[in-house]
Amino acid sequence: MGYKAKFRVWRGEGGEGRLEDFTVEVNEGEVVLDVIHRLQATQAPDLAVRWNCKAGKCGSCSMEINGKPRLGCMTRMSTFEETETITVTPMRTFPVIKDLVTDVSFNYQKAREIPSFTPPTDVKPGEYRMQQIDVERSQEFRKCIECFMCNNVCHVIRDHEENKPAFAGPRFLMRIAELDMHPYDTADRKESAQQDHGLGYCNITKCCTEVCPEHIKITDNALIPMKERVVDRKYDPLVWLGNKIFRR
Ligand code: SF4
Ligand code: F3S
Ligand code: FES
């Protein structure tokens, strides 16, 4: 059975904006993105929202629903009370372009700062031989749909714009961990994770893991193991001796 829902949607651009109230029809089986599309069709034709697949796989429709980062296309209306006012706002950590659409170029910049996969020079493409056990750990990280909700929710940058230059965010610290765990990657990721990408800023609050729509255990399986790898390197007696000898 259909009903009328109360929606409060953030409207604005260029740093200015306000919450606007709407009453809008909802039909059985719909998700928040359906209702936003109905708003566009019936009451607010210029309402901006980014979306693509409507299947939870493109990572485009990230937004904050009642203050929580969610995919609009995967958030069922049946999870709310019919009498509840549903507040939809853009991701807070990134600048708003218009209404619910944010400029997520911070994330692409961070992606570019990570040196790409670096295989050994004497092994040619097609000659890589790996066992399933060697790739199992990093395979989980490949499920990422780049919705950037983990970066959006991490307090290191959500509340501190000034940390953005030094911190890659959970999504890209996970990428570094993925490469570091790759049996054929030869780049030294440990020092740069700490020095260049801000691994030390992460104090394991796990908010990133809680919001990940792919249920990737970002903190437990990527960030904490990467921190352990960095510490192992620092306190490895051979590395310590090497540093003493060669860095004098
Ligand atoms: Fe989104 Fe999860 Fe990927 Fe972060 S790790 S960008 S929350 S899918
Ligand atoms: Fe941020 Fe996740 Fe660490 S939310 S503090 S990156 S555990
Ligand atoms: Fe693709 Fe929502 S529209 S994840």
mmCIF file of C-alpha atoms and ligand atoms in Angstrom:
data_model
loop_
_atom_site.group_PDB
_atom_site.id
_atom_site.type_symbol
_atom_site.label_atom_id
_atom_site.label_comp_id
_atom_site.label_asym_id
_atom_site.label_seq_id
_atom_site.Cartn_x
_atom_site.Cartn_y
_atom_site.Cartn_z
ATOM 1 C CA MET A 1 0.000 0.000 0.000
ATOM 2 C CA GLY A 2 1.260 3.455 -0.873
ATOM 3 C CA TYR A 3 1.477 6.319 1.607
ATOM 4 C CA LYS A 4 2.712 9.904 1.782
ATOM 5 C CA ALA A 5 6.143 10.366 3.350
ATOM 6 C CA LYS A 6 7.707 13.489 4.780
ATOM 7 C CA PHE A 7 11.085 14.229 3.223
ATOM 8 C CA ARG A 8 13.495 16.989 4.233
ATOM 9 C CA VAL A 9 16.109 17.463 1.529
ATOM 10 C CA TRP A 10 19.185 19.691 1.465
ATOM 11 C CA ARG A 11 19.048 22.131 -1.448
ATOM 12 C CA GLY A 12 21.751 24.578 -2.440
ATOM 13 C CA GLU A 13 25.030 25.209 -4.188
ATOM 14 C CA GLY A 14 28.214 27.222 -3.829
ATOM 15 C CA GLY A 15 28.404 26.794 -0.051
ATOM 16 C CA GLU A 16 24.877 28.184 0.501
ATOM 17 C CA GLY A 17 21.886 25.998 1.218
ATOM 18 C CA ARG A 18 18.902 25.026 3.328
ATOM 19 C CA LEU A 19 16.699 22.046 4.149
ATOM 20 C CA GLU A 20 13.467 21.967 2.156
ATOM 21 C CA ASP A 21 10.373 20.019 3.212
ATOM 22 C CA PHE A 22 8.339 17.844 0.853
ATOM 23 C CA THR A 23 5.415 15.448 1.154
ATOM 24 C CA VAL A 24 5.801 12.726 -1.421
ATOM 25 C CA GLU A 25 4.136 9.484 -2.434
ATOM 26 C CA VAL A 26 5.857 6.196 -1.601
ATOM 27 C CA ASN A 27 4.924 2.822 -3.079
ATOM 28 C CA GLU A 28 5.605 -0.640 -1.780
ATOM 29 C CA GLY A 29 9.136 -1.932 -2.363
ATOM 30 C CA GLU A 30 10.674 1.477 -3.041
ATOM 31 C CA VAL A 31 14.056 2.760 -1.928
ATOM 32 C CA VAL A 32 15.070 6.307 -0.978
ATOM 33 C CA LEU A 33 16.458 6.950 -4.482
ATOM 34 C CA ASP A 34 13.030 6.094 -6.006
ATOM 35 C CA VAL A 35 11.434 8.734 -3.817
ATOM 36 C CA ILE A 36 14.071 11.303 -4.768
ATOM 37 C CA HIS A 37 13.367 10.532 -8.432
ATOM 38 C CA ARG A 38 9.642 11.046 -7.776
ATOM 39 C CA LEU A 39 10.464 14.411 -6.200
ATOM 40 C CA GLN A 40 12.382 15.329 -9.359
ATOM 41 C CA ALA A 41 9.480 14.195 -11.540
ATOM 42 C CA THR A 42 6.718 15.927 -9.629
ATOM 43 C CA GLN A 43 7.943 18.772 -7.419
ATOM 44 C CA ALA A 44 11.613 19.671 -7.807
ATOM 45 C CA PRO A 45 12.798 19.138 -11.408
ATOM 46 C CA ASP A 46 16.141 20.801 -10.711
ATOM 47 C CA LEU A 47 16.993 18.650 -7.653
ATOM 48 C CA ALA A 48 20.518 17.279 -8.277
ATOM 49 C CA VAL A 49 21.379 13.709 -7.305
ATOM 50 C CA ARG A 50 24.135 11.445 -8.627
ATOM 51 C CA TRP A 51 23.259 7.857 -9.413
ATOM 52 C CA ASN A 52 23.931 5.272 -12.066
ATOM 53 C CA CYS A 53 23.289 1.568 -11.482
ATOM 54 C CA LYS A 54 20.474 1.539 -8.915
ATOM 55 C CA ALA A 55 21.863 -1.811 -7.827
ATOM 56 C CA GLY A 56 24.422 -0.919 -5.136
ATOM 57 C CA LYS A 57 27.360 -1.474 -7.451
ATOM 58 C CA CYS A 58 28.472 1.849 -8.952
ATOM 59 C CA GLY A 59 28.984 3.750 -5.689
ATOM 60 C CA SER A 60 27.467 6.951 -7.130
ATOM 61 C CA CYS A 61 24.424 7.529 -4.940
ATOM 62 C CA SER A 62 26.205 8.032 -1.590
ATOM 63 C CA MET A 63 24.320 10.466 0.611
ATOM 64 C CA GLU A 64 23.478 10.936 4.292
ATOM 65 C CA ILE A 65 20.066 9.666 5.303
ATOM 66 C CA ASN A 66 18.987 10.760 8.772
ATOM 67 C CA GLY A 67 22.638 11.675 9.367
ATOM 68 C CA LYS A 68 24.084 8.290 8.360
ATOM 69 C CA PRO A 69 26.104 7.681 5.182
ATOM 70 C CA ARG A 70 24.032 5.342 2.997
ATOM 71 C CA LEU A 71 23.531 4.361 -0.623
ATOM 72 C CA GLY A 72 20.210 5.894 -1.693
ATOM 73 C CA CYS A 73 19.493 2.965 -3.994
ATOM 74 C CA MET A 74 19.986 0.353 -1.277
ATOM 75 C CA THR A 75 18.062 2.031 1.529
ATOM 76 C CA ARG A 76 14.562 0.601 1.633
ATOM 77 C CA MET A 77 11.718 2.878 2.598
ATOM 78 C CA SER A 78 10.309 -0.019 4.638
ATOM 79 C CA THR A 79 13.135 0.493 7.168
ATOM 80 C CA PHE A 80 11.520 3.783 8.273
ATOM 81 C CA GLU A 81 8.269 4.479 10.102
ATOM 82 C CA GLU A 82 5.613 5.892 7.764
ATOM 83 C CA THR A 83 5.207 8.881 10.066
ATOM 84 C CA GLU A 84 8.937 9.622 10.276
ATOM 85 C CA THR A 85 10.493 12.642 8.566
ATOM 86 C CA ILE A 86 13.403 11.385 6.441
ATOM 87 C CA THR A 87 16.247 13.857 6.150
ATOM 88 C CA VAL A 88 18.524 13.531 3.123
ATOM 89 C CA THR A 89 21.732 15.563 2.950
ATOM 90 C CA PRO A 90 24.917 15.393 0.845
ATOM 91 C CA MET A 91 28.097 13.718 2.160
ATOM 92 C CA ARG A 92 29.549 16.173 4.653
ATOM 93 C CA THR A 93 33.268 15.638 4.113
ATOM 94 C CA PHE A 94 33.305 16.739 0.476
ATOM 95 C CA PRO A 95 32.303 20.112 -1.000
ATOM 96 C CA VAL A 96 28.779 20.344 -2.380
ATOM 97 C CA ILE A 97 28.404 20.978 -6.098
ATOM 98 C CA LYS A 98 24.607 21.156 -5.981
ATOM 99 C CA ASP A 99 21.970 19.685 -3.646
ATOM 100 C CA LEU A 100 22.941 16.034 -2.985
ATOM 101 C CA VAL A 101 25.903 15.961 -5.386
ATOM 102 C CA THR A 102 29.350 16.415 -3.855
ATOM 103 C CA ASP A 103 32.737 16.972 -5.434
ATOM 104 C CA VAL A 104 34.615 13.753 -4.600
ATOM 105 C CA SER A 105 37.790 14.655 -6.491
ATOM 106 C CA PHE A 106 39.719 14.517 -3.169
ATOM 107 C CA ASN A 107 39.463 10.747 -3.491
ATOM 108 C CA TYR A 108 40.768 10.598 -7.050
ATOM 109 C CA GLN A 109 43.660 12.832 -6.064
ATOM 110 C CA LYS A 110 44.540 10.431 -3.228
ATOM 111 C CA ALA A 111 44.290 7.462 -5.610
ATOM 112 C CA ARG A 112 46.806 9.107 -7.951
ATOM 113 C CA GLU A 113 49.280 9.644 -5.107
ATOM 114 C CA ILE A 114 49.686 5.889 -4.528
ATOM 115 C CA PRO A 115 52.408 4.318 -6.709
ATOM 116 C CA SER A 116 50.832 1.650 -8.878
ATOM 117 C CA PHE A 117 51.409 -2.117 -8.700
ATOM 118 C CA THR A 118 55.142 -2.729 -9.112
ATOM 119 C CA PRO A 119 55.941 -6.284 -10.232
ATOM 120 C CA PRO A 120 59.505 -7.664 -10.293
ATOM 121 C CA THR A 121 61.353 -6.600 -13.464
ATOM 122 C CA ASP A 122 62.362 -10.169 -14.354
ATOM 123 C CA VAL A 123 58.784 -11.488 -14.375
ATOM 124 C CA LYS A 124 56.794 -10.653 -17.497
ATOM 125 C CA PRO A 125 53.019 -10.234 -17.660
ATOM 126 C CA GLY A 126 51.573 -13.695 -18.160
ATOM 127 C CA GLU A 127 54.273 -15.261 -16.023
ATOM 128 C CA TYR A 128 52.775 -14.356 -12.673
ATOM 129 C CA ARG A 129 52.005 -17.499 -10.734
ATOM 130 C CA MET A 130 50.091 -17.153 -7.501
ATOM 131 C CA GLN A 131 48.253 -19.537 -5.284
ATOM 132 C CA GLN A 132 44.759 -18.778 -4.064
ATOM 133 C CA ILE A 133 46.080 -18.578 -0.515
ATOM 134 C CA ASP A 134 48.357 -15.708 -1.560
ATOM 135 C CA VAL A 135 45.545 -13.584 -2.932
ATOM 136 C CA GLU A 136 42.758 -14.434 -0.517
ATOM 137 C CA ARG A 137 43.398 -11.555 1.848
ATOM 138 C CA SER A 138 43.505 -8.809 -0.734
ATOM 139 C CA GLN A 139 40.582 -10.187 -2.742
ATOM 140 C CA GLU A 140 38.199 -8.863 -0.103
ATOM 141 C CA PHE A 141 39.430 -5.318 -0.770
ATOM 142 C CA ARG A 142 38.660 -5.648 -4.490
ATOM 143 C CA LYS A 143 34.950 -5.640 -3.644
ATOM 144 C CA CYS A 144 35.199 -1.877 -3.076
ATOM 145 C CA ILE A 145 32.674 0.073 -5.203
ATOM 146 C CA GLU A 146 34.330 3.440 -4.444
ATOM 147 C CA CYS A 147 31.283 4.967 -2.821
ATOM 148 C CA PHE A 148 33.688 6.906 -0.568
ATOM 149 C CA MET A 149 31.367 6.619 2.410
ATOM 150 C CA CYS A 150 34.277 5.308 4.500
ATOM 151 C CA ASN A 151 36.320 8.413 3.741
ATOM 152 C CA ASN A 152 33.223 10.545 4.324
ATOM 153 C CA VAL A 153 32.660 9.161 7.804
ATOM 154 C CA CYS A 154 36.252 9.068 9.069
ATOM 155 C CA HIS A 155 36.583 11.757 11.740
ATOM 156 C CA VAL A 156 40.201 12.470 10.774
ATOM 157 C CA ILE A 157 38.944 14.419 7.751
ATOM 158 C CA ARG A 158 35.203 14.765 8.444
ATOM 159 C CA ASP A 159 35.850 17.235 11.231
ATOM 160 C CA HIS A 160 39.299 18.420 10.203
ATOM 161 C CA GLU A 161 39.667 19.898 6.757
ATOM 162 C CA GLU A 162 43.289 20.669 7.635
ATOM 163 C CA ASN A 163 44.133 16.933 7.754
ATOM 164 C CA LYS A 164 43.100 16.309 4.151
ATOM 165 C CA PRO A 165 46.510 16.928 2.539
ATOM 166 C CA ALA A 166 48.212 14.407 4.851
ATOM 167 C CA PHE A 167 45.586 11.644 5.075
ATOM 168 C CA ALA A 168 44.506 9.312 2.283
ATOM 169 C CA GLY A 169 41.480 8.017 4.204
ATOM 170 C CA PRO A 170 40.491 4.401 4.845
ATOM 171 C CA ARG A 171 39.656 3.658 1.199
ATOM 172 C CA PHE A 172 43.197 4.371 0.027
ATOM 173 C CA LEU A 173 45.033 3.108 3.091
ATOM 174 C CA MET A 174 43.213 -0.131 2.292
ATOM 175 C CA ARG A 175 44.531 0.078 -1.287
ATOM 176 C CA ILE A 176 48.070 0.430 0.078
ATOM 177 C CA ALA A 177 47.504 -2.616 2.314
ATOM 178 C CA GLU A 178 46.167 -4.536 -0.686
ATOM 179 C CA LEU A 179 49.318 -3.807 -2.677
ATOM 180 C CA ASP A 180 51.587 -4.523 0.297
ATOM 181 C CA MET A 181 49.937 -7.947 0.692
ATOM 182 C CA HIS A 182 50.284 -8.706 -3.032
ATOM 183 C CA PRO A 183 52.890 -11.470 -3.496
ATOM 184 C CA TYR A 184 54.302 -9.828 -6.643
ATOM 185 C CA ASP A 185 54.443 -6.203 -5.524
ATOM 186 C CA THR A 186 58.007 -5.059 -4.888
ATOM 187 C CA ALA A 187 57.442 -1.422 -3.884
ATOM 188 C CA ASP A 188 58.113 -0.521 -0.293
ATOM 189 C CA ARG A 189 54.708 0.637 0.898
ATOM 190 C CA LYS A 190 55.345 0.622 4.637
ATOM 191 C CA GLU A 191 57.306 3.807 5.150
ATOM 192 C CA SER A 192 55.213 5.784 2.669
ATOM 193 C CA ALA A 193 51.957 4.557 4.261
ATOM 194 C CA GLN A 194 53.104 6.258 7.420
ATOM 195 C CA GLN A 195 55.001 9.253 5.999
ATOM 196 C CA ASP A 196 53.023 10.169 2.888
ATOM 197 C CA HIS A 197 49.514 8.788 3.374
ATOM 198 C CA GLY A 198 48.857 9.363 7.076
ATOM 199 C CA LEU A 199 48.356 5.813 8.402
ATOM 200 C CA GLY A 200 49.285 7.082 11.874
ATOM 201 C CA TYR A 201 46.248 9.418 11.916
ATOM 202 C CA CYS A 202 43.932 6.398 12.027
ATOM 203 C CA ASN A 203 43.107 5.607 15.643
ATOM 204 C CA ILE A 204 40.997 2.570 14.776
ATOM 205 C CA THR A 205 37.560 4.021 15.510
ATOM 206 C CA LYS A 206 36.131 1.580 12.923
ATOM 207 C CA CYS A 207 33.452 4.016 11.670
ATOM 208 C CA CYS A 208 34.694 3.267 8.148
ATOM 209 C CA THR A 209 34.007 -0.455 8.556
ATOM 210 C CA GLU A 210 30.536 0.215 9.950
ATOM 211 C CA VAL A 211 29.369 2.148 6.872
ATOM 212 C CA CYS A 212 30.924 0.018 4.117
ATOM 213 C CA PRO A 213 28.064 -1.269 1.917
ATOM 214 C CA GLU A 214 30.273 -4.150 0.739
ATOM 215 C CA HIS A 215 30.902 -5.191 4.369
ATOM 216 C CA ILE A 216 34.651 -5.058 3.869
ATOM 217 C CA LYS A 217 36.423 -5.319 7.211
ATOM 218 C CA ILE A 218 38.516 -2.256 6.429
ATOM 219 C CA THR A 219 39.899 -1.728 9.923
ATOM 220 C CA ASP A 220 40.507 -5.313 11.027
ATOM 221 C CA ASN A 221 41.726 -6.729 7.734
ATOM 222 C CA ALA A 222 43.525 -3.772 6.108
ATOM 223 C CA LEU A 223 44.351 -0.914 8.474
ATOM 224 C CA ILE A 224 45.392 -2.833 11.596
ATOM 225 C CA PRO A 225 47.503 -5.389 9.632
ATOM 226 C CA MET A 226 49.137 -2.477 7.769
ATOM 227 C CA LYS A 227 49.940 -0.766 11.085
ATOM 228 C CA GLU A 228 51.451 -4.069 12.298
ATOM 229 C CA ARG A 229 53.558 -4.352 9.158
ATOM 230 C CA VAL A 230 54.882 -0.824 9.704
ATOM 231 C CA VAL A 231 55.741 -1.587 13.341
ATOM 232 C CA ASP A 232 57.347 -4.935 12.430
ATOM 233 C CA ARG A 233 59.563 -3.112 9.965
ATOM 234 C CA LYS A 234 60.528 -0.439 12.490
ATOM 235 C CA TYR A 235 61.518 -2.924 15.186
ATOM 236 C CA ASP A 236 63.025 -5.587 12.954
ATOM 237 C CA PRO A 237 66.627 -5.872 14.310
ATOM 238 C CA LEU A 238 68.075 -6.308 10.802
ATOM 239 C CA VAL A 239 66.282 -3.211 9.509
ATOM 240 C CA TRP A 240 67.405 -1.300 12.596
ATOM 241 C CA LEU A 241 71.032 -2.330 12.010
ATOM 242 C CA GLY A 242 70.767 -1.467 8.292
ATOM 243 C CA ASN A 243 69.425 1.985 9.134
ATOM 244 C CA LYS A 244 72.275 2.538 11.582
ATOM 245 C CA ILE A 245 74.908 1.540 9.051
ATOM 246 C CA PHE A 246 73.529 3.110 5.882
ATOM 247 C CA ARG A 247 71.840 6.249 7.186
ATOM 248 C CA ARG A 248 74.763 7.658 9.114
HETATM 249 FE FE1 SF4 B 1 32.738 2.345 -0.137
HETATM 250 FE FE2 SF4 B 1 33.569 0.237 1.323
HETATM 251 FE FE3 SF4 B 1 34.951 1.009 -0.821
HETATM 252 FE FE4 SF4 B 1 34.951 2.531 1.349
HETATM 253 S S1 SF4 B 1 35.806 0.458 1.177
HETATM 254 S S2 SF4 B 1 34.730 3.250 -0.740
HETATM 255 S S3 SF4 B 1 32.870 2.239 2.119
HETATM 256 S S4 SF4 B 1 32.881 0.207 -0.786
HETATM 257 FE FE1 F3S B 2 39.096 6.546 10.319
HETATM 258 FE FE2 F3S B 2 38.497 4.014 9.914
HETATM 259 FE FE3 F3S B 2 40.701 4.646 11.152
HETATM 260 S S1 F3S B 2 37.109 5.642 10.456
HETATM 261 S S2 F3S B 2 40.192 6.500 12.235
HETATM 262 S S3 F3S B 2 40.227 5.128 9.102
HETATM 263 S S4 F3S B 2 39.417 2.924 11.577
HETATM 264 FE FE1 FES B 3 24.815 2.749 -8.121
HETATM 265 FE FE2 FES B 3 23.393 3.429 -5.964
HETATM 266 S S1 FES B 3 23.061 4.039 -8.011
HETATM 267 S S2 FES B 3 25.256 2.304 -6.043
#
